[in-house]
Short mmCIF file of C-alpha atoms in Angstrom, two decimals:
data_model
loop_
_atom_site.label_atom_id
_atom_site.label_comp_id
_atom_site.label_asym_id
_atom_site.label_seq_id
_atom_site.Cartn_x
_atom_site.Cartn_y
_atom_site.Cartn_z
CA MET C 1 29.16 9.68 170.28
CA LYS C 2 32.77 9.93 171.44
CA ARG C 3 35.32 10.17 168.65
CA PHE C 4 37.47 7.03 168.30
CA PRO C 5 40.91 7.77 169.85
CA TRP C 6 42.69 5.88 167.07
CA LEU C 7 41.43 8.53 164.65
CA THR C 8 43.16 11.30 166.61
CA MET C 9 46.17 9.65 168.27
CA ARG C 10 48.36 10.02 165.20
CA LYS C 11 51.37 12.13 164.34
CA LYS C 12 50.60 15.32 162.47
CA THR C 13 53.08 14.26 159.80
CA ALA C 14 51.37 10.89 159.26
CA PRO C 15 49.42 10.48 156.01
CA GLU C 16 45.73 11.27 156.32
CA LEU C 17 43.60 8.20 156.93
CA PRO C 18 41.72 7.13 153.80
CA TYR C 19 38.08 8.05 153.49
CA GLU C 20 36.82 4.67 152.38
CA PRO C 21 33.84 2.40 153.07
CA PRO C 22 34.39 -0.60 155.37
CA ILE C 23 33.67 -2.84 152.38
CA TRP C 24 36.39 -2.63 149.76
CA PHE C 25 35.22 -1.48 146.33
CA GLY C 26 38.66 -0.90 144.79
CA ASN C 27 40.98 -3.26 142.96
CA LYS C 28 41.25 -6.69 144.56
CA SER C 29 44.35 -8.83 144.62
CA ASN C 30 45.78 -11.62 146.74
CA GLY C 31 49.12 -11.45 144.94
CA GLU C 32 48.10 -14.55 143.01
CA TYR C 33 45.41 -12.82 140.95
CA PHE C 34 44.19 -9.32 140.13
CA GLN C 35 40.56 -8.21 139.85
CA ALA C 36 40.21 -4.63 138.67
CA ALA C 37 37.47 -2.43 140.08
CA THR C 38 34.60 -2.09 137.61
CA PRO C 39 32.60 1.04 136.80
CA ARG C 40 29.85 -0.53 138.96
CA ASP C 41 32.28 -0.86 141.88
CA ARG C 42 33.32 2.77 141.57
CA ALA C 43 29.70 3.93 141.34
CA ILE C 44 28.76 1.95 144.45
CA ARG C 45 31.73 3.35 146.36
CA LYS C 46 30.62 6.88 145.42
CA LEU C 47 27.07 6.19 146.57
CA VAL C 48 28.23 4.71 149.85
CA LEU C 49 30.40 7.73 150.62
CA GLU C 50 27.56 10.11 149.76
CA LYS C 51 25.00 8.21 151.82
CA ALA C 52 27.44 7.90 154.72
CA ALA C 53 28.10 11.64 154.65
CA ASP C 54 24.33 12.30 154.77
CA ASN C 55 23.85 9.86 157.63
CA ALA C 56 26.81 11.24 159.57
CA ARG C 57 25.43 14.78 159.30
CA ARG C 58 22.00 13.54 160.38
CA ILE C 59 23.33 12.23 163.70
CA GLY C 60 26.10 14.85 164.12
CA MET C 61 29.05 12.54 163.66
CA ASP C 62 32.42 12.83 161.93
CA ARG C 63 32.31 11.16 158.50
CA ARG C 64 35.40 8.99 159.00
CA GLN C 65 34.20 7.84 162.39
CA PHE C 66 30.80 7.04 160.91
CA LEU C 67 32.34 4.87 158.19
CA ALA C 68 34.45 3.10 160.83
CA SER C 69 31.37 2.35 162.93
CA ALA C 70 28.90 -0.49 162.58
CA MET C 71 26.56 2.10 161.01
CA GLY C 72 29.13 2.61 158.25
CA MET C 73 28.96 -1.10 157.48
CA THR C 74 25.16 -1.24 157.49
CA THR C 75 25.03 1.85 155.27
CA SER C 76 27.36 0.12 152.82
CA LEU C 77 25.20 -3.01 152.79
CA TRP C 78 22.04 -0.92 152.45
CA VAL C 79 23.46 0.78 149.35
CA LEU C 80 24.45 -2.61 147.92
CA ASN C 81 20.83 -3.69 148.33
CA TYR C 82 19.71 -0.57 146.51
CA VAL C 83 22.09 -0.97 143.59
CA GLN C 84 21.39 -4.70 143.39
CA GLY C 85 17.79 -3.82 142.61
CA CYS C 86 18.67 -1.41 139.81
CA SER C 87 18.85 -2.47 136.18
CA SER C 88 22.16 -2.38 134.32
CA SER C 89 21.05 0.82 132.59
CA SER C 90 20.06 2.60 135.78
CA THR C 91 21.58 5.82 136.96
CA PRO C 92 23.67 4.46 139.88
CA SER C 93 25.59 1.86 137.90
CA SER C 94 25.95 3.77 134.67
CA THR C 95 26.85 7.26 135.80
CA GLY C 96 27.48 7.09 139.53
CA LYS C 97 25.08 10.01 140.15
CA LYS C 98 23.34 10.10 143.47
CA PRO C 99 19.84 8.61 143.12
CA THR C 100 16.92 10.94 143.64
CA SER C 101 15.20 8.45 145.94
CA MET C 102 16.13 5.51 148.11
CA PRO C 103 14.09 2.35 148.81
CA GLU C 104 12.23 2.08 152.09
CA ALA C 105 13.64 0.11 155.04
CA GLY C 106 16.75 -1.04 153.21
CA ALA C 107 14.70 -3.21 150.88
CA SER C 108 16.40 -4.90 147.97
CA SER C 109 14.09 -3.26 145.41
CA GLY C 110 12.59 -6.55 144.29
CA VAL C 111 15.87 -8.36 143.67
CA ASP C 112 15.98 -11.89 145.07
CA ALA C 113 19.15 -11.97 147.15
CA GLY C 114 20.25 -9.20 149.45
CA PHE C 115 21.50 -8.19 152.86
CA CYS C 116 19.18 -8.14 155.87
CA VAL C 117 19.63 -4.45 156.78
CA PRO C 118 16.79 -2.38 158.28
CA GLU C 119 16.93 1.33 157.58
CA GLU C 120 17.21 2.27 161.25
CA SER C 121 20.52 0.40 161.47
CA MET C 122 22.09 3.29 159.53
CA TYR C 123 21.33 5.72 162.37
CA ASP C 124 21.12 3.55 165.49
CA PRO C 125 24.48 2.14 166.70
CA GLN C 126 22.81 -0.62 168.73
CA CYS C 127 20.70 -1.75 165.79
CA ALA C 128 23.74 -1.63 163.49
CA ALA C 129 25.78 -3.70 165.92
CA ALA C 130 22.99 -6.29 166.00
CA VAL C 131 22.98 -6.53 162.17
CA VAL C 132 26.71 -7.11 161.72
CA GLY C 133 27.31 -8.84 165.05
CA ASP C 134 26.77 -12.47 165.89
CA GLY C 135 23.43 -12.00 167.59
CA GLY C 136 24.83 -12.95 170.96
CA ARG C 137 25.67 -16.45 169.74
CA ASN C 138 29.37 -16.15 170.60
CA GLN C 139 30.17 -17.56 167.18
CA PHE C 140 33.16 -19.83 166.80
CA ILE C 141 34.99 -18.50 163.72
CA PHE C 142 37.70 -20.68 162.20
CA ASP C 143 39.51 -19.13 159.21
CA VAL C 144 41.12 -22.08 157.43
CA GLN C 145 43.14 -20.06 154.89
CA THR C 146 45.45 -17.37 156.25
CA HIS C 147 48.89 -16.12 155.20
CA TRP C 148 51.89 -14.13 156.21
CA PHE C 149 55.18 -14.06 154.30
CA ASN C 150 58.83 -14.14 155.32
CA LYS C 151 61.40 -12.52 153.03
CA ALA C 152 64.20 -14.46 154.73
CA ASP C 153 62.77 -17.65 153.26
CA LEU C 154 63.38 -16.21 149.81
CA ALA C 155 67.02 -15.24 150.25
CA ASN C 156 67.90 -17.60 147.40
CA TYR C 157 64.97 -16.45 145.28
CA PRO C 158 65.34 -12.69 144.68
CA ALA C 159 62.98 -12.70 141.69
CA TYR C 160 60.15 -13.74 143.98
CA THR C 161 60.85 -10.89 146.40
CA GLN C 162 61.27 -8.39 143.58
CA SER C 163 57.87 -9.23 142.14
CA PHE C 164 55.89 -9.31 145.38
CA GLY C 165 57.98 -7.07 147.60
CA PRO C 166 55.17 -4.58 148.40
CA LEU C 167 52.87 -7.42 149.49
CA PHE C 168 55.61 -9.09 151.51
CA ASP C 169 56.32 -5.77 153.25
CA ILE C 170 52.69 -5.60 154.41
CA ALA C 171 51.92 -9.28 155.06
CA THR C 172 54.36 -9.68 157.95
CA GLU C 173 53.95 -11.80 161.05
CA ASP C 174 53.33 -8.72 163.20
CA ASN C 175 50.55 -7.49 160.91
CA TYR C 176 49.16 -11.02 160.79
CA ILE C 177 48.86 -11.14 164.57
CA ASN C 178 47.35 -7.65 164.66
CA THR C 179 44.82 -8.35 161.90
CA PHE C 180 43.47 -11.67 163.12
CA PHE C 181 43.83 -11.47 166.88
CA CYS C 182 43.50 -7.75 167.64
CA ASN C 183 41.23 -6.51 164.83
CA SER C 184 38.88 -9.40 164.09
CA GLU C 185 36.53 -11.81 165.82
CA VAL C 186 38.36 -14.87 164.50
CA SER C 187 38.70 -17.64 167.10
CA MET C 188 41.17 -19.89 165.25
CA VAL C 189 43.20 -19.82 162.05
CA ALA C 190 45.02 -22.25 159.82
CA LEU C 191 48.36 -20.83 158.70
CA THR C 192 49.24 -21.96 155.18
CA SER C 193 51.70 -21.12 152.42
CA TRP C 194 52.15 -20.37 148.73
CA PRO C 195 53.89 -22.70 146.27
CA GLY C 196 57.63 -22.69 145.76
CA ILE C 197 60.61 -24.80 144.75
CA SER C 198 62.53 -26.80 147.32
CA CYS C 199 66.16 -25.93 147.94
CA THR C 200 68.45 -28.96 147.92
CA ALA C 201 72.17 -29.70 148.22
CA THR C 202 72.46 -29.31 144.45
CA ARG C 203 69.96 -26.46 144.00
CA ASP C 204 70.52 -23.43 146.19
CA LEU C 205 69.53 -20.64 143.76
CA GLY C 206 66.08 -19.87 142.40
CA CYS C 207 64.42 -21.79 145.20
CA GLY C 208 62.42 -21.17 148.35
CA TYR C 209 58.92 -20.46 149.63
CA PRO C 210 57.28 -17.20 150.71
CA LEU C 211 56.75 -18.95 154.05
CA SER C 212 58.75 -22.11 154.60
CA ASN C 213 57.35 -25.19 156.28
CA GLU C 214 59.78 -24.57 159.13
CA HIS C 215 58.63 -21.00 159.71
CA MET C 216 54.98 -22.05 159.51
CA TYR C 217 55.21 -24.31 162.53
CA MET C 218 57.54 -21.89 164.34
CA SER C 219 55.04 -19.06 163.87
CA ARG C 220 52.22 -21.34 164.99
CA ASP C 221 54.05 -22.19 168.19
CA LYS C 222 55.01 -18.56 168.83
CA ILE C 223 51.47 -17.24 168.48
CA ASN C 224 50.01 -20.08 170.50
CA ASP C 225 52.50 -19.31 173.26
CA MET C 226 51.46 -15.64 173.14
CA SER C 227 47.83 -16.70 173.52
CA GLY C 228 48.42 -18.68 176.69
CA ASN C 229 48.74 -22.01 174.86
CA SER C 230 45.12 -21.78 173.73
CA GLN C 231 46.17 -23.29 170.37
CA ARG C 232 44.49 -20.64 168.23
CA VAL C 233 46.75 -21.48 165.26
CA VAL C 234 47.17 -24.73 163.37
CA SER C 235 49.66 -25.01 160.51
CA HIS C 236 49.96 -26.78 157.19
CA VAL C 237 52.87 -28.36 155.36
CA GLN C 238 53.33 -27.27 151.73
CA ILE C 239 53.83 -30.25 149.41
CA MET C 240 54.75 -29.87 145.72
CA PRO C 241 54.51 -33.24 143.89
CA GLN C 242 55.61 -31.46 140.68
CA ASP C 243 58.84 -30.22 142.31
CA PRO C 244 61.95 -30.76 140.08
CA SER C 245 63.56 -32.91 142.78
CA GLY C 246 60.85 -35.54 142.36
CA ILE C 247 58.01 -37.06 144.34
CA ALA C 248 60.24 -39.09 146.67
CA GLY C 249 61.62 -35.95 148.29
CA GLN C 250 58.13 -34.58 148.85
CA LEU C 251 56.96 -37.80 150.48
CA GLN C 252 59.98 -37.61 152.77
CA ILE C 253 59.02 -34.05 153.73
CA MET C 254 55.57 -35.34 154.67
CA HIS C 255 57.09 -38.06 156.85
CA ASP C 256 59.60 -35.78 158.56
CA PHE C 257 57.21 -32.94 159.35
CA TYR C 258 54.41 -35.21 160.47
CA CYS C 259 56.68 -37.01 162.91
CA ALA C 260 58.40 -33.91 164.29
CA HIS C 261 56.00 -30.94 164.06
CA SER C 262 52.35 -32.09 164.19
CA PRO C 263 50.90 -30.34 161.12
CA ALA C 264 47.12 -30.12 160.80
CA ALA C 265 46.87 -30.59 157.01
CA TRP C 266 48.77 -30.86 153.73
CA LYS C 267 48.64 -27.98 151.21
CA LEU C 268 48.75 -28.71 147.46
CA TYR C 269 48.84 -26.56 144.29
CA PRO C 270 48.03 -28.95 141.39
CA GLY C 271 47.68 -26.09 138.89
CA PHE C 272 51.25 -24.79 139.26
CA LYS C 273 53.08 -25.75 136.07
CA PRO C 274 53.92 -28.43 135.07
CA GLY C 275 51.02 -29.41 137.29
CA PHE C 276 49.53 -32.71 138.35
CA LYS C 277 46.16 -34.29 139.01
CA LEU C 278 45.02 -35.77 142.30
CA ASN C 279 43.84 -38.92 140.50
CA GLU C 280 47.20 -39.47 138.78
CA SER C 281 50.31 -41.15 140.17
CA ASN C 282 51.94 -38.21 141.98
CA GLY C 283 48.67 -36.97 143.45
CA GLU C 284 47.69 -40.43 144.61
CA ALA C 285 51.14 -40.95 146.14
CA VAL C 286 50.63 -37.87 148.33
CA ILE C 287 47.14 -38.93 149.40
CA GLU C 288 48.33 -42.44 150.21
CA GLN C 289 51.27 -41.10 152.21
CA GLY C 290 48.95 -38.85 154.22
CA LEU C 291 46.59 -41.73 154.93
CA LYS C 292 49.51 -43.96 155.90
CA LEU C 293 50.83 -41.34 158.33
CA GLY C 294 47.41 -40.75 159.81
CA LEU C 295 46.87 -37.17 158.59
CA ALA C 296 44.12 -37.29 155.98
CA VAL C 297 43.30 -33.58 155.48
CA PHE C 298 44.37 -32.23 152.07
CA CYS C 299 43.90 -28.53 151.22
CA VAL C 300 43.91 -28.28 147.43
CA HIS C 301 44.04 -25.01 145.46
CA LYS C 302 41.64 -25.19 142.52
CA GLY C 303 40.14 -22.73 140.07
CA LEU C 304 41.63 -19.38 141.05
CA PRO C 305 44.11 -18.63 138.24
CA ILE C 306 47.59 -17.28 138.91
CA GLY C 307 48.78 -15.56 135.76
CA ASN C 308 50.74 -17.61 133.25
CA PHE C 309 52.16 -19.85 135.94
CA PHE C 310 49.03 -21.90 136.37
CA ASP C 311 47.88 -24.47 133.86
CA THR C 312 44.13 -24.18 133.29
CA GLY C 313 43.84 -27.95 132.85
CA THR C 314 45.51 -29.11 136.06
CA ASN C 315 43.90 -26.20 137.92
CA TYR C 316 40.47 -27.49 136.82
CA PRO C 317 38.74 -29.51 139.57
CA ASP C 318 37.61 -32.51 137.50
CA ASP C 319 40.03 -34.69 139.49
CA ILE C 320 38.46 -33.87 142.87
CA GLY C 321 35.48 -36.22 142.59
CA PRO C 322 37.44 -39.27 141.36
CA ALA C 323 40.15 -38.81 144.02
CA ALA C 324 37.56 -38.39 146.78
CA MET C 325 35.68 -41.48 145.64
CA LYS C 326 38.84 -43.60 145.48
CA TYR C 327 40.04 -42.41 148.89
CA PRO C 328 36.90 -42.06 151.06
CA ASP C 329 39.00 -41.61 154.23
CA ALA C 330 40.68 -38.52 152.79
CA LYS C 331 39.14 -35.13 153.57
CA ILE C 332 39.68 -32.90 150.55
CA ILE C 333 39.21 -29.17 151.20
CA VAL C 334 38.99 -27.39 147.85
CA TYR C 335 40.52 -23.97 148.38
CA HIS C 336 38.56 -21.19 146.66
CA SER C 337 35.85 -23.80 145.89
CA GLY C 338 37.06 -23.87 142.31
CA ILE C 339 35.94 -20.31 141.55
CA PHE C 340 37.00 -19.08 138.07
CA SER C 341 37.71 -22.70 137.03
CA GLY C 342 38.15 -23.05 133.30
CA SER C 343 39.07 -19.38 132.84
CA ALA C 344 42.56 -18.01 132.34
CA SER C 345 41.73 -14.96 134.46
CA SER C 346 39.07 -13.78 136.88
CA ALA C 347 38.16 -10.99 134.46
CA GLY C 348 37.19 -13.50 131.78
CA ALA C 349 35.16 -15.75 134.05
CA PRO C 350 31.36 -15.79 133.93
CA PRO C 351 29.43 -14.73 137.04
CA GLU C 352 28.39 -17.36 139.56
CA GLY C 353 24.85 -18.52 138.88
CA ALA C 354 22.74 -21.63 139.30
CA TYR C 355 24.26 -25.02 138.50
CA ASP C 356 23.33 -26.23 135.01
CA PRO C 357 23.45 -30.04 134.65
CA ASN C 358 23.39 -29.70 130.86
CA GLU C 359 26.43 -27.44 130.58
CA ALA C 360 29.09 -29.29 128.57
CA MET C 361 32.17 -27.80 130.27
CA PRO C 362 31.05 -25.98 133.41
CA LYS C 363 33.09 -23.13 134.77
CA GLY C 364 33.67 -21.70 138.20
CA VAL C 365 32.16 -23.46 141.21
CA ASN C 366 29.95 -25.45 138.82
CA ALA C 367 33.07 -27.33 137.65
CA LEU C 368 33.65 -28.57 141.19
CA ILE C 369 30.01 -29.55 141.54
CA ARG C 370 30.10 -31.47 138.25
CA SER C 371 33.17 -33.41 139.35
CA VAL C 372 31.52 -34.38 142.64
CA LEU C 373 28.22 -35.37 141.01
CA ASP C 374 29.87 -37.34 138.20
CA ALA C 375 31.81 -39.32 140.80
CA GLY C 376 28.57 -40.26 142.54
CA LEU C 377 29.36 -38.43 145.77
CA MET C 378 26.43 -37.39 147.93
CA PRO C 379 26.14 -34.26 150.12
CA GLY C 380 28.00 -34.74 153.38
CA GLY C 381 30.82 -36.67 151.74
CA ASN C 382 34.55 -36.07 151.94
CA VAL C 383 34.80 -32.98 149.68
CA PHE C 384 34.62 -29.53 151.27
CA GLY C 385 34.33 -26.10 149.65
CA GLU C 386 36.44 -23.28 151.10
CA THR C 387 35.57 -19.60 150.66
CA GLY C 388 38.95 -17.76 150.60
CA THR C 389 39.18 -15.08 147.87
CA ALA C 390 36.12 -16.69 146.25
CA TYR C 391 33.71 -14.90 148.56
CA SER C 392 35.69 -11.66 148.78
CA SER C 393 35.72 -11.42 144.97
CA ILE C 394 31.90 -11.59 144.76
CA MET C 395 30.76 -10.34 148.20
CA ASN C 396 29.59 -7.01 146.75
CA ASP C 397 27.07 -8.93 144.63
CA ALA C 398 24.44 -10.54 146.85
CA THR C 399 22.96 -12.65 144.05
CA GLN C 400 26.29 -14.21 143.10
CA SER C 401 27.06 -14.72 146.79
CA ALA C 402 23.71 -16.44 147.36
CA HIS C 403 24.32 -18.78 144.42
CA PHE C 404 27.86 -19.45 145.62
CA PHE C 405 26.89 -20.52 149.13
CA GLY C 406 23.58 -22.06 148.04
CA LYS C 407 25.24 -24.38 145.50
CA LEU C 408 27.95 -25.48 147.87
CA MET C 409 25.47 -26.26 150.63
CA LYS C 410 23.10 -28.09 148.27
CA TYR C 411 25.61 -30.28 146.43
CA LEU C 412 28.44 -30.69 148.97
CA GLY C 413 26.29 -30.45 152.09
CA THR C 414 25.60 -27.89 154.80
CA ASP C 415 28.37 -29.52 156.87
CA ASN C 416 30.87 -29.26 154.01
CA VAL C 417 31.38 -25.52 153.49
CA VAL C 418 34.25 -23.97 155.47
CA TRP C 419 35.23 -20.36 156.08
CA GLY C 420 38.47 -18.87 154.77
CA THR C 421 39.52 -15.35 153.77
CA ASP C 422 42.99 -15.72 152.19
CA SER C 423 44.21 -12.80 154.31
CA LEU C 424 46.81 -11.28 154.59
CA ALA C 425 47.41 -12.10 150.94
CA SER C 426 43.98 -10.64 150.18
CA ASN C 427 43.48 -6.90 150.50
CA VAL C 428 39.93 -7.38 151.83
CA SER C 429 39.69 -7.27 155.62
CA PRO C 430 38.73 -10.59 157.24
CA GLN C 431 36.38 -8.75 159.61
CA ALA C 432 34.61 -7.00 156.73
CA GLN C 433 33.96 -10.39 155.13
CA ILE C 434 32.58 -11.78 158.40
CA GLU C 435 30.20 -8.85 158.88
CA ALA C 436 28.90 -8.86 155.29
CA PHE C 437 28.37 -12.62 155.45
CA ARG C 438 26.35 -12.28 158.66
CA ALA C 439 23.87 -10.02 156.86
CA LEU C 440 23.69 -12.06 153.63
CA GLU C 441 20.32 -13.73 153.09
CA ILE C 442 19.33 -16.46 150.62
CA PRO C 443 15.66 -15.58 150.07
CA GLN C 444 12.75 -18.00 150.03
CA SER C 445 12.31 -17.54 146.27
CA MET C 446 15.81 -18.85 145.56
CA MET C 447 15.40 -21.71 148.00
CA GLU C 448 12.20 -22.76 146.23
CA GLN C 449 13.56 -22.31 142.70
CA TYR C 450 17.00 -23.86 143.16
CA GLY C 451 16.60 -26.06 146.22
CA TYR C 452 19.14 -24.13 148.28
CA PRO C 453 19.23 -24.57 152.06
CA ALA C 454 18.50 -21.52 154.20
CA LEU C 455 21.27 -19.07 154.98
CA GLY C 456 20.98 -15.75 156.79
CA PRO C 457 19.86 -14.06 160.00
CA SER C 458 16.08 -14.18 159.50
CA THR C 459 15.51 -17.90 160.25
CA ALA C 460 16.80 -20.39 162.80
CA GLU C 461 17.99 -22.72 160.02
CA GLY C 462 19.73 -19.84 158.25
CA ARG C 463 21.55 -18.84 161.43
CA THR C 464 22.54 -22.45 162.09
CA ASN C 465 24.06 -22.80 158.62
CA GLN C 466 25.83 -19.46 159.10
CA ASP C 467 27.40 -20.77 162.32
CA LYS C 468 28.41 -23.99 160.59
CA ILE C 469 30.16 -22.21 157.73
CA LEU C 470 31.94 -19.68 159.94
CA GLY C 471 33.58 -22.32 162.09
CA LEU C 472 31.67 -25.36 163.28
CA ASN C 473 32.27 -27.33 160.07
CA ALA C 474 36.01 -26.71 160.16
CA SER C 475 36.16 -27.68 163.81
CA LYS C 476 35.02 -31.19 162.86
CA ILE C 477 37.63 -31.51 160.12
CA TYR C 478 40.45 -30.37 162.38
CA GLY C 479 39.24 -32.22 165.47
CA VAL C 480 38.55 -29.11 167.56
CA ASP C 481 35.97 -28.90 170.35
CA PRO C 482 34.39 -25.49 169.62
CA GLU C 483 32.85 -25.09 173.07
CA ALA C 484 36.12 -25.77 174.86
CA LYS C 485 37.97 -23.58 172.36
CA ARG C 486 35.54 -20.70 172.94
CA CYS C 487 36.33 -20.81 176.64
CA GLN C 488 40.08 -20.85 175.94
CA VAL C 489 39.87 -17.99 173.45
CA ASN C 490 37.65 -15.84 175.67
CA THR C 491 40.15 -16.04 178.52
CA CYS C 492 43.46 -16.00 176.62
CA ASN C 493 46.01 -13.17 176.80
CA MET C 494 45.45 -12.01 173.23
CA THR C 495 41.69 -11.68 173.72
CA ALA C 496 42.34 -9.63 176.85
CA LEU C 497 44.65 -7.39 174.82
CA LYS C 498 41.98 -6.93 172.14
CA ARG C 499 39.43 -5.90 174.76
CA GLN C 500 41.90 -3.42 176.22
CA LEU C 501 42.63 -1.91 172.81
CA ASP C 502 38.91 -1.67 172.05
CA GLU C 503 38.30 0.17 175.32
CA GLU C 504 41.28 2.52 175.09
CA LEU C 505 41.38 3.23 171.36
CA GLY C 506 37.93 2.27 170.13
CA PRO C 507 36.94 -0.72 167.98
CA ARG C 508 36.91 -1.26 164.22
CA ARG C 509 40.45 0.01 163.60
CA TRP C 510 40.65 -2.36 160.65
CA VAL C 511 38.48 -0.07 158.53
CA ALA C 512 41.40 2.34 158.03
CA ASP C 513 43.81 -0.48 157.17
CA GLN C 514 42.52 -1.61 153.77
CA ARG C 515 44.73 -1.08 150.76
CA ASP C 516 44.53 -0.71 147.00
CA ALA C 517 46.41 -2.89 144.57
CA SER C 518 48.29 -1.60 141.54
CA TYR C 519 47.51 -3.36 138.27
CA SER C 520 50.74 -2.17 136.65
CA GLU C 521 52.80 -3.55 139.53
CA TRP C 522 50.90 -6.82 139.34
CA LEU C 523 51.56 -7.08 135.58
CA GLU C 524 55.25 -6.41 136.18
CA GLY C 525 55.24 -9.23 138.69
CA CYS C 526 53.60 -11.60 136.19
CA ALA C 527 56.24 -10.71 133.58
CA GLU C 528 58.99 -11.37 136.11
CA MET C 529 57.39 -14.69 137.01
CA GLU C 530 57.34 -15.75 133.37
CA ARG C 531 60.94 -14.66 132.78
CA THR C 532 62.37 -16.42 135.83
CA ARG C 533 60.08 -19.49 135.73
CA ARG C 534 59.20 -19.26 139.39
CA PRO C 535 55.89 -20.03 141.07
CA ALA C 536 53.15 -17.93 142.66
#
């Protein structure tokens, strides 16, 4: 197999490319939260690298190139299946030693959930491509939570830049374009922002957003122009009802941007202190303004904690059900699907499991489900669960992932789960998440025990639900014709550029572009946030 040119076309003085699996097993952070790698993560990483080295030698291939191939991804998923089937006291998770034997045919060693990965996919590039590819379905993938950041928008807010400077240096518009349109299979994206404080005539210090509403729509228009006006980007408008300037100013922002710049949705952060609830006066004022203007899509951050700057109470999704019931014409997309709800940090949150109707104060995604059920909402209603950072934080655990998607499909509806990655804020590649999700299987045993719908490549229903989650559901919310959009995307300038890069340099360049996150730097940022009283 020919060596990928992008592995060799580098300056001799450039740092050596990392020798890492295509699935990230290191520390995870999206700037907003930090999830430290566990001993289990480190043991799995070690096993993946060892197994990949063995497989690369078996077929006479360079180790780095093997990891950057589809076979590197299937090997990673195969090892996850193996470890998933081991007990907590087993050798792989407790010591990281290489196991003396491996299960046959990539089996999950008796564990319920797993990844559909045949053993031959670790040695056969065509088989591997079939496992992590879309099966020839030409999937329409719509990532509804994406980010890039603009330091110029924070000229009056140096504390923000000081705390997240390394992230802002990486998450630029150029890298955004490269990641989503040159190094992933994403068809469309929604460009959104982080919370901030509005600058006014009387407040011009300690204010700003990591990406202003103005630069969101300007970036949208720029990228769409680059892609031959195929409209691959839609943009949000960030609204902060808890802003010090008051709700009236925020409602005016909604009016002005809706009339002049055609946003696709409103973005809200109820948990940012002092916080607000959707079913209280300020939250209802925003929903009513959106309905009045004719834009009824509200993207609401819930659950995922952001250091000391998020209030656990207002970040809890118990207001989602009542607000959705009161405003049935509003489409409420719950960002992160409420994962880690009720916990001050991701580290202290319980794992995602089955929904328990008897739990007094449910946590995580179960808190969102409780709010919807208590409000009397049925599956297929006006509440949608979004996967950004939620899935990437648990994607290395097939059982948690199966519960996560199974619960959302069962209680919200198979048409009400939408794909998001939270990149570039997240340090987990959007393409890696797509490929792992394609291989994820909710097994028959879990469907029978918990009533989950099918999901995964082994059944027609499972593949249909996979297609829905990856893009078809979001296309309905945003009023996009996926068939027409596929045709536009397949013939646009940026797709042609991606094909050219794949042919000249080789595909899967994203594997070498993952990054670690420093816990000490993140803690310093949290301390700076607390000292300066700024958001995010």
